Coordinates of C-alpha atoms in Angstrom, one line a residue:
X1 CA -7.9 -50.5 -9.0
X2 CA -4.2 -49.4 -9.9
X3 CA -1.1 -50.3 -9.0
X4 CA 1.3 -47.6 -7.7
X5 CA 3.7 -47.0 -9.9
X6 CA 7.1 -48.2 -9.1
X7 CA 10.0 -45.7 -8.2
X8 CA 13.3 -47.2 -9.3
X9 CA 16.0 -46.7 -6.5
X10 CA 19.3 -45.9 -7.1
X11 CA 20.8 -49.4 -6.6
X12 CA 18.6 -50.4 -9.5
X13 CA 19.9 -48.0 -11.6
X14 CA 23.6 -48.9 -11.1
X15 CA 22.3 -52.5 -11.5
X16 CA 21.3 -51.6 -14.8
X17 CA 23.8 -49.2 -16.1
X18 CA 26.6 -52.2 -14.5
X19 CA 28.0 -49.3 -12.1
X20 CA 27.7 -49.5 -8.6
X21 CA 25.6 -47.2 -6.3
X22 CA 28.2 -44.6 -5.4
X23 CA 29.1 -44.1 -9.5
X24 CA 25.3 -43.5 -10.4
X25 CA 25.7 -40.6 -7.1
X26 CA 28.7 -38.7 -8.3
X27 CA 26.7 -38.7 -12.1
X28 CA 24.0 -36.7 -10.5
X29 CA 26.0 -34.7 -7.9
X30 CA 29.6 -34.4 -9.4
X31 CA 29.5 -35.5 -12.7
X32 CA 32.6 -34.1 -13.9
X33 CA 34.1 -36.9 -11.5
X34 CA 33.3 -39.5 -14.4
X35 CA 33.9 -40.9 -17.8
X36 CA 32.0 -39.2 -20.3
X37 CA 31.1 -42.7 -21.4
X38 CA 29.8 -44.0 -17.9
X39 CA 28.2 -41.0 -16.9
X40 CA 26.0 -40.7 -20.8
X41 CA 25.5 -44.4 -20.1
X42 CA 24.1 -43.8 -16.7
X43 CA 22.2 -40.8 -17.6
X44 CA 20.6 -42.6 -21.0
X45 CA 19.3 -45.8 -18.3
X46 CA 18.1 -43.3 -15.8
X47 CA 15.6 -41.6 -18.4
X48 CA 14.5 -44.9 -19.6
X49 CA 13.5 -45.5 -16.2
X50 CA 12.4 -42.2 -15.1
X51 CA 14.7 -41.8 -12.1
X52 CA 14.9 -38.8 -10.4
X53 CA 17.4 -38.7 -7.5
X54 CA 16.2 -37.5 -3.8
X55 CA 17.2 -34.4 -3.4
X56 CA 15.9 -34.9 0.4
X57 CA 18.9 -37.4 0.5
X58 CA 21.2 -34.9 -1.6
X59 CA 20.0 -32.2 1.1
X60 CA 21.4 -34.3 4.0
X61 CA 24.3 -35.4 2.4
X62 CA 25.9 -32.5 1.3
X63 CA 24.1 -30.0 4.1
X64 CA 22.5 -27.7 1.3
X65 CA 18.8 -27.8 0.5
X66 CA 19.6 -25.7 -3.2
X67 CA 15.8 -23.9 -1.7
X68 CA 15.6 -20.2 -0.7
X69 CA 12.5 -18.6 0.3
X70 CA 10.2 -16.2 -0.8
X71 CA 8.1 -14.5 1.6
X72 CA 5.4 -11.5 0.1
X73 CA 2.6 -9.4 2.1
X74 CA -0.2 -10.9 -0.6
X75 CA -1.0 -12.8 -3.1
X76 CA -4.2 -11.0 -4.0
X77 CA -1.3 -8.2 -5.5
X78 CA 0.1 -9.3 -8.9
X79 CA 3.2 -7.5 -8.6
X80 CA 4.1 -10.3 -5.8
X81 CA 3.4 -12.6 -8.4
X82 CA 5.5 -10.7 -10.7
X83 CA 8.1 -10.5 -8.2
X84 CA 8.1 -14.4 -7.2
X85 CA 8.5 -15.1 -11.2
X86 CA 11.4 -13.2 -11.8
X87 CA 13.1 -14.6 -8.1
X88 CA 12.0 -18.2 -9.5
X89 CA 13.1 -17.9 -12.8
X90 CA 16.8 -16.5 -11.9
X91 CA 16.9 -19.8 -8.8
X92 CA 15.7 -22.5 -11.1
X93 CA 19.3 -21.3 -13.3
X94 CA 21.5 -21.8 -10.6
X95 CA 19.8 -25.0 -9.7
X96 CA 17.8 -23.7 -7.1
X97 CA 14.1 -24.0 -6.3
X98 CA 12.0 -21.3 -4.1
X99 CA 9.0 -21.4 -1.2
X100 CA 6.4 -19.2 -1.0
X101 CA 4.1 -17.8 1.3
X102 CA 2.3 -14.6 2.4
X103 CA 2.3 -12.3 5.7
X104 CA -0.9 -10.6 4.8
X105 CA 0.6 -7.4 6.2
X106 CA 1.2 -8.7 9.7
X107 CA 4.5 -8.3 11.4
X108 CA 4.1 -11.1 13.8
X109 CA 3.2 -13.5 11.2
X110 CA 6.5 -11.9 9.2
X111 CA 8.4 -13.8 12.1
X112 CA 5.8 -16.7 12.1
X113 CA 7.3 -16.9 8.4
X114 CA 10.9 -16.6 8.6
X115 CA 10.9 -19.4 11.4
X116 CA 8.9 -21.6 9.1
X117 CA 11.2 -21.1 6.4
X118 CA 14.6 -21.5 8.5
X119 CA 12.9 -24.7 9.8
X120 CA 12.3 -25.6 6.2
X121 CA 16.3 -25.4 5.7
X122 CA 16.1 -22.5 3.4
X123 CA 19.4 -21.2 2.9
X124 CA 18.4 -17.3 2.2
X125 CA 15.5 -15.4 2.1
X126 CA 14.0 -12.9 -0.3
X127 CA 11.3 -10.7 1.6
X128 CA 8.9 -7.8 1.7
X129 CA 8.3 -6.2 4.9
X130 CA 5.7 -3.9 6.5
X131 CA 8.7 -1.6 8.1
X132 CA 12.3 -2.2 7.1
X133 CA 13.6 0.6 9.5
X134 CA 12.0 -1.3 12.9
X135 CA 11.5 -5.5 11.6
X136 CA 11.6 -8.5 14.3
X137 CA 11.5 -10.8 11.3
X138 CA 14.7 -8.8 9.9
X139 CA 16.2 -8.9 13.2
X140 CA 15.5 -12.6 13.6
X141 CA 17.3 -13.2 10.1
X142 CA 20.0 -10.8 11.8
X143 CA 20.9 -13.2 14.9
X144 CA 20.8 -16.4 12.8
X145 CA 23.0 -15.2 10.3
X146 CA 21.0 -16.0 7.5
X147 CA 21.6 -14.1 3.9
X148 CA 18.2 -12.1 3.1
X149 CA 17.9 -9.1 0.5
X150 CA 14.8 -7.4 0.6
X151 CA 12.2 -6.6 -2.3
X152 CA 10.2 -2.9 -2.5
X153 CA 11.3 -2.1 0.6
X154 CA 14.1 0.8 0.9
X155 CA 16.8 0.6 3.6
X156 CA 20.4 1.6 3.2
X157 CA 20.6 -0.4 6.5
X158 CA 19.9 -3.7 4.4
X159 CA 20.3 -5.5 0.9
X160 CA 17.9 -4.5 -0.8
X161 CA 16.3 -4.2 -5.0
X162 CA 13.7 -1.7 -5.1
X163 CA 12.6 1.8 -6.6
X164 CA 12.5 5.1 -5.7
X165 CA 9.0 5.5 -3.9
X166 CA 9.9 9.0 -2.9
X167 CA 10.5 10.4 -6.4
X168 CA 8.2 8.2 -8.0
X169 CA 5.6 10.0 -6.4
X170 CA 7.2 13.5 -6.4
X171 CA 7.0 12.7 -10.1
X172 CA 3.5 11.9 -10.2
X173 CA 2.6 14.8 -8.7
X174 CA 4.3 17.1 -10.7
X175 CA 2.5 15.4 -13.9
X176 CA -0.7 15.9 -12.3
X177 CA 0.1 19.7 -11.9
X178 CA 1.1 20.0 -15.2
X179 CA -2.3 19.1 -16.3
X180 CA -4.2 21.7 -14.0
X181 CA -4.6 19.0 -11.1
X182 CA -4.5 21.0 -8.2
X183 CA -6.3 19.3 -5.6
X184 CA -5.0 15.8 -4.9
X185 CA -5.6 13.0 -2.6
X186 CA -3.5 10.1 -2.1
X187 CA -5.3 6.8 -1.0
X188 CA -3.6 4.0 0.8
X189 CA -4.0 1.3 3.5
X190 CA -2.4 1.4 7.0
X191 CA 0.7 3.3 6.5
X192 CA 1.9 1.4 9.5
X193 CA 2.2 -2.1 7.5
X194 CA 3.1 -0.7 4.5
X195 CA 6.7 2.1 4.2
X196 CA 6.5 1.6 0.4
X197 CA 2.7 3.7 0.7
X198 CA 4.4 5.9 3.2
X199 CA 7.3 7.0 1.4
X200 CA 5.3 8.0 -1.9
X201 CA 3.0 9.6 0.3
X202 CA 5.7 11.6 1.8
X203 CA 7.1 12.3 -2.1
X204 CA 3.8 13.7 -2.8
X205 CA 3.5 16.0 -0.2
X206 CA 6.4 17.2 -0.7
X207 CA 5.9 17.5 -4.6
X208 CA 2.5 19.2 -3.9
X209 CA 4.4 22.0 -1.5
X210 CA 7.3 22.5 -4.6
X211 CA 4.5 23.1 -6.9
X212 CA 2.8 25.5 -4.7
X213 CA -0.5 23.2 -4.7
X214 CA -2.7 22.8 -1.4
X215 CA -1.9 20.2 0.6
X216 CA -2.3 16.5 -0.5
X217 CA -5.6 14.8 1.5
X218 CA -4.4 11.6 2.5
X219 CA -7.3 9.1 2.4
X220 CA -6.4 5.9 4.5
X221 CA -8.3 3.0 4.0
X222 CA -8.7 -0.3 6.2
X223 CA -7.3 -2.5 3.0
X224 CA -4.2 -1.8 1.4
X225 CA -6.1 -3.4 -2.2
X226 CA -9.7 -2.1 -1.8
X227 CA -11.3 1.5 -1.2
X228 CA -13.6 1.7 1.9
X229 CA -16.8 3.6 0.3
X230 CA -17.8 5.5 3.3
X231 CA -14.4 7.1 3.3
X232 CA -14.4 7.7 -0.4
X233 CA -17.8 9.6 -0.2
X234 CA -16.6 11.7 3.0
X235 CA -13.6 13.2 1.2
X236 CA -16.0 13.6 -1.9
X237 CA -18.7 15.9 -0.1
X238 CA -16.3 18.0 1.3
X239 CA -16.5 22.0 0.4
X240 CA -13.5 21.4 -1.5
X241 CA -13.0 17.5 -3.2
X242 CA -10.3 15.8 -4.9
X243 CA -9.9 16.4 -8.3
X244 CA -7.7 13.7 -8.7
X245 CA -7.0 10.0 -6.6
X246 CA -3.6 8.8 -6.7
X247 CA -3.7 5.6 -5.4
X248 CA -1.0 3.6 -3.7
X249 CA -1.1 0.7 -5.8
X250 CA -2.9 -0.1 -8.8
X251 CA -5.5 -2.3 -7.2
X252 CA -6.8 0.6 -4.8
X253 CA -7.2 2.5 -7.8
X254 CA -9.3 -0.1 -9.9
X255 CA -11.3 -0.6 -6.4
X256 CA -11.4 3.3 -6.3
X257 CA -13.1 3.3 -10.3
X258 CA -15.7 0.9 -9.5
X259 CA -16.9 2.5 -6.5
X260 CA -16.6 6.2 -8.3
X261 CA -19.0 4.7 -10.5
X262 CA -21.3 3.4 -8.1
X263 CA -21.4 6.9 -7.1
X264 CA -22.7 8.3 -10.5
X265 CA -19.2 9.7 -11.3
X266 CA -17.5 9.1 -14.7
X267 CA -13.4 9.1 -14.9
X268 CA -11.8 10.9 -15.8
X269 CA -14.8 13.4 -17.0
X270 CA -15.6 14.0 -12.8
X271 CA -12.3 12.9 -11.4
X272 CA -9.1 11.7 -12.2
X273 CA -7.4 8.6 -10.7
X274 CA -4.0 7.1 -11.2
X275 CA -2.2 4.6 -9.2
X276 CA 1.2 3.0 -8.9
X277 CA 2.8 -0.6 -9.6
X278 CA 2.0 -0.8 -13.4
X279 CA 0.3 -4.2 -14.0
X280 CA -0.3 -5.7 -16.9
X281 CA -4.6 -5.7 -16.3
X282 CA -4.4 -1.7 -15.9
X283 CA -3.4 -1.3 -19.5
X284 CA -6.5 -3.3 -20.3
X285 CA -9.0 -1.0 -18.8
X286 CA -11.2 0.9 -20.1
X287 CA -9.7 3.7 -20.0
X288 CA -6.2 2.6 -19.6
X289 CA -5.0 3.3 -15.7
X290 CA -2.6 6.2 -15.2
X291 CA 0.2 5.1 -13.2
X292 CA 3.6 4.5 -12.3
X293 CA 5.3 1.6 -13.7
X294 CA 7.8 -0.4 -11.8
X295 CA 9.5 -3.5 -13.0
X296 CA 8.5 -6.1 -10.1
X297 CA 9.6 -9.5 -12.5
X298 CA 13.0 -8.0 -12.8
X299 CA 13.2 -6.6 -9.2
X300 CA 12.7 -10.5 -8.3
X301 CA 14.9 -11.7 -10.3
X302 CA 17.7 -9.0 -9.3
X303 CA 16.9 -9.7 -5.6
X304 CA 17.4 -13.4 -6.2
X305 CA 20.3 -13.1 -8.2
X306 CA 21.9 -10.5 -5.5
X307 CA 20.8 -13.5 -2.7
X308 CA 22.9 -15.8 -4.8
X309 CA 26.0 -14.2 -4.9
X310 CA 25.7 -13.7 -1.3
X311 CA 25.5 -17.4 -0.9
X312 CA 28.8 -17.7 -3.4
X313 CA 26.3 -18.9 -6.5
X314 CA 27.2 -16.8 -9.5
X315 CA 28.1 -17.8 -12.9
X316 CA 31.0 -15.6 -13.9
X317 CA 33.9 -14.4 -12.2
X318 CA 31.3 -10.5 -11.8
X319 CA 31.2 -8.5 -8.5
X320 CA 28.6 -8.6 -6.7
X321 CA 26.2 -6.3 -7.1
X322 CA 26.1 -2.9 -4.2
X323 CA 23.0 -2.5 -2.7
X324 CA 20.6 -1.0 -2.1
X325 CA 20.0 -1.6 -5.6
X326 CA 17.4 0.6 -7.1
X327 CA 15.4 -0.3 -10.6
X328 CA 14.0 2.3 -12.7
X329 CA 10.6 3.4 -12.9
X330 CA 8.4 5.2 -15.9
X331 CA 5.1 7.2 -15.5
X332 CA 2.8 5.2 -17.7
X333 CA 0.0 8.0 -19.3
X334 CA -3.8 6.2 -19.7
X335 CA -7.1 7.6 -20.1
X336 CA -8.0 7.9 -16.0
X337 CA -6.1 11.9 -16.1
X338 CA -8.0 14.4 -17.4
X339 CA -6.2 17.6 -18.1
X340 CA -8.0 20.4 -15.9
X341 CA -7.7 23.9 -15.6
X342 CA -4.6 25.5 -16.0
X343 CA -3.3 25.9 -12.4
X344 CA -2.9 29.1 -10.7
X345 CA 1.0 30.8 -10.2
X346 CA 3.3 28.7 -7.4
X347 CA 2.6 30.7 -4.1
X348 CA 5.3 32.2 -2.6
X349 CA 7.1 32.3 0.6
X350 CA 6.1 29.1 1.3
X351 CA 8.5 26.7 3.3
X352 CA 8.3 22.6 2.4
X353 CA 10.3 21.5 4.9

């Protein structure tokens, strides 16, 4: 059996460096306090021991747990991974570390979340929400006084790094039409936990009216990452199906493949699909997924770096940023569009407001 491995403390370390206790602090917390001499001397006799000063102790000493938190609807979505990355890398510069955890699209547990975290002594809070316009966990944040900026969602209410949805979509659209798609159906989960799905589908409707196509089907399924089959089949044996799926995020649209397969359909050859978020796996696909690409490791790392001047951590003497901030987004072309027939002329005297 093993021994545990002994921790120096800190009065070992002074003991060894020939400093006392409070001199081997200030070389870890305010180092420009000492000698360059005593503090490489200290520093040289820590690594030899492996010392590592509590940050727990640090934390109750100064008030400030250097921690913010992280809170995503998944982590079955990669572009929350994505998102985490980019907050993570931009904390660990300033010295900061970051908790994570998940809501699964629930708003109670969005509040479950943010009092966990405020607990934890995070000191702001980087968040997606199912509803930025009516949010108890945004609220809560709100009467605590806690700095928060939020990620994907859109609100010129609060501070906030996302993209467009709206146009995104409206541009979708419009380069489905170009390629003779004329009848469209967008497919998402519960619009109710999710105003990112319902602002693109509101830019594609709006898109399909402009371009004087019939009006989008909107195919809602139970799972905001997987397509219900029963519901994918109705909308396919109607007198008039989908030509093409765009999909709310690029998961639903590798869920809606599969199953279109299943189904004895090829893609694009018998329907086109596209989706939106631009992970890295849809390029890999065979074929590539169409879809619109936005840039989730730097929308982490913006929201995370906006959070930090909020909390009066920058490096340089800069602004901070305005926000809403809003990063932009690219339609990414793979081999899931198929160009159709040419569509027919815009009708006319129609109204799309």
């Amino acid at each position: 059996m093993t021994s545990a491995r002994h921790t120096p403390s800190i009065r070992e370390i002074a003991q060894a460096a020939g400093v006392s206790p409070a001199t081997v602090s200030r070389a870890f917390n305010q180092p420009e306090l000492l000698n360059p001499g005593t503090l490489a001397r200290i520093l040289v006799v820590a690594r030899q021991h492996d010392f590592r000063p509590s940050r727990v102790g640090s934390s109750l000493r100064s008030g400030s747990t250097r921690t913010l938190g992280l809170i995503a609807p998944t982590l079955s979505n990669p572009v929350f991974a994505e998102c985490f990355e980019g907050a993570e890398q931009q904390a660990r510069e300033a010295g900061y570390s970051v908790m994570l955890t998940a809501t699964a699209y629930d708003a109670q547990r969005e509040c479950d979340a943010v009092r966990n975290m405020l607990d934890h002594r995070v000191e702001g809070l980087i968040l997606t929400v199912a509803n930025a316009h009516d949010s108890p966990a945004l609220d809560l944040l709100t009467q605590t006084g806690t700095p928060y900026v939020l990620a994907y969602n859109e609100s010129p209410r609060h501070p906030s790094v996302s993209v467009d949805n709206h146009q995104a979509a409206m541009d979708m659209v419009q380069w489905l039409a170009q390629r003779g798609q004329r009848h469209i159906a967008f497919v998402s989960g519960p619009l109710s936990a999710s105003d990112r799905a319902r602002s693109r589908l509101h830019g594609a409707q709006e898109q399909a009216c402009l371009q004087g196509l019939p009006g989008i089907v909107h195919l809602s399924m139970a799972d905001h990452t997987r397509c219900d089959a029963g519901t994918l089949r109705t909308a396919l044996a109607n007198r008039q199906p989908p030509q093409a799926l765009f999909c709310s995020n690029d998961l639903l649209a590798t869920s809606a493949i599969g199953l279109l397969q299943q189904l004895g359909l090829t893609v694009p050859n018998d329907i086109s699909v596209c989706g939106f978020d631009g992970m890295a796996f849809a390029a890999m696909l065979q074929p590539a997924l169409t879809t619109v690409s936005q840039p989730s490791h730097d929308m982490g790392r913006q929201a995370c770096a906006l959070l930090l001047s909020m909390l009066g951590i920058t490096h340089d003497a800069a602004p901070a940023p305005a926000f809403p901030i809003r990063l932009p987004y690219r339609i990414v072309p793979g081999g899931t569009v198929a160009d159709a027939d040419l569509p027919s002329p815009p009708l006319t005297g129609v109204s799309c407001s």
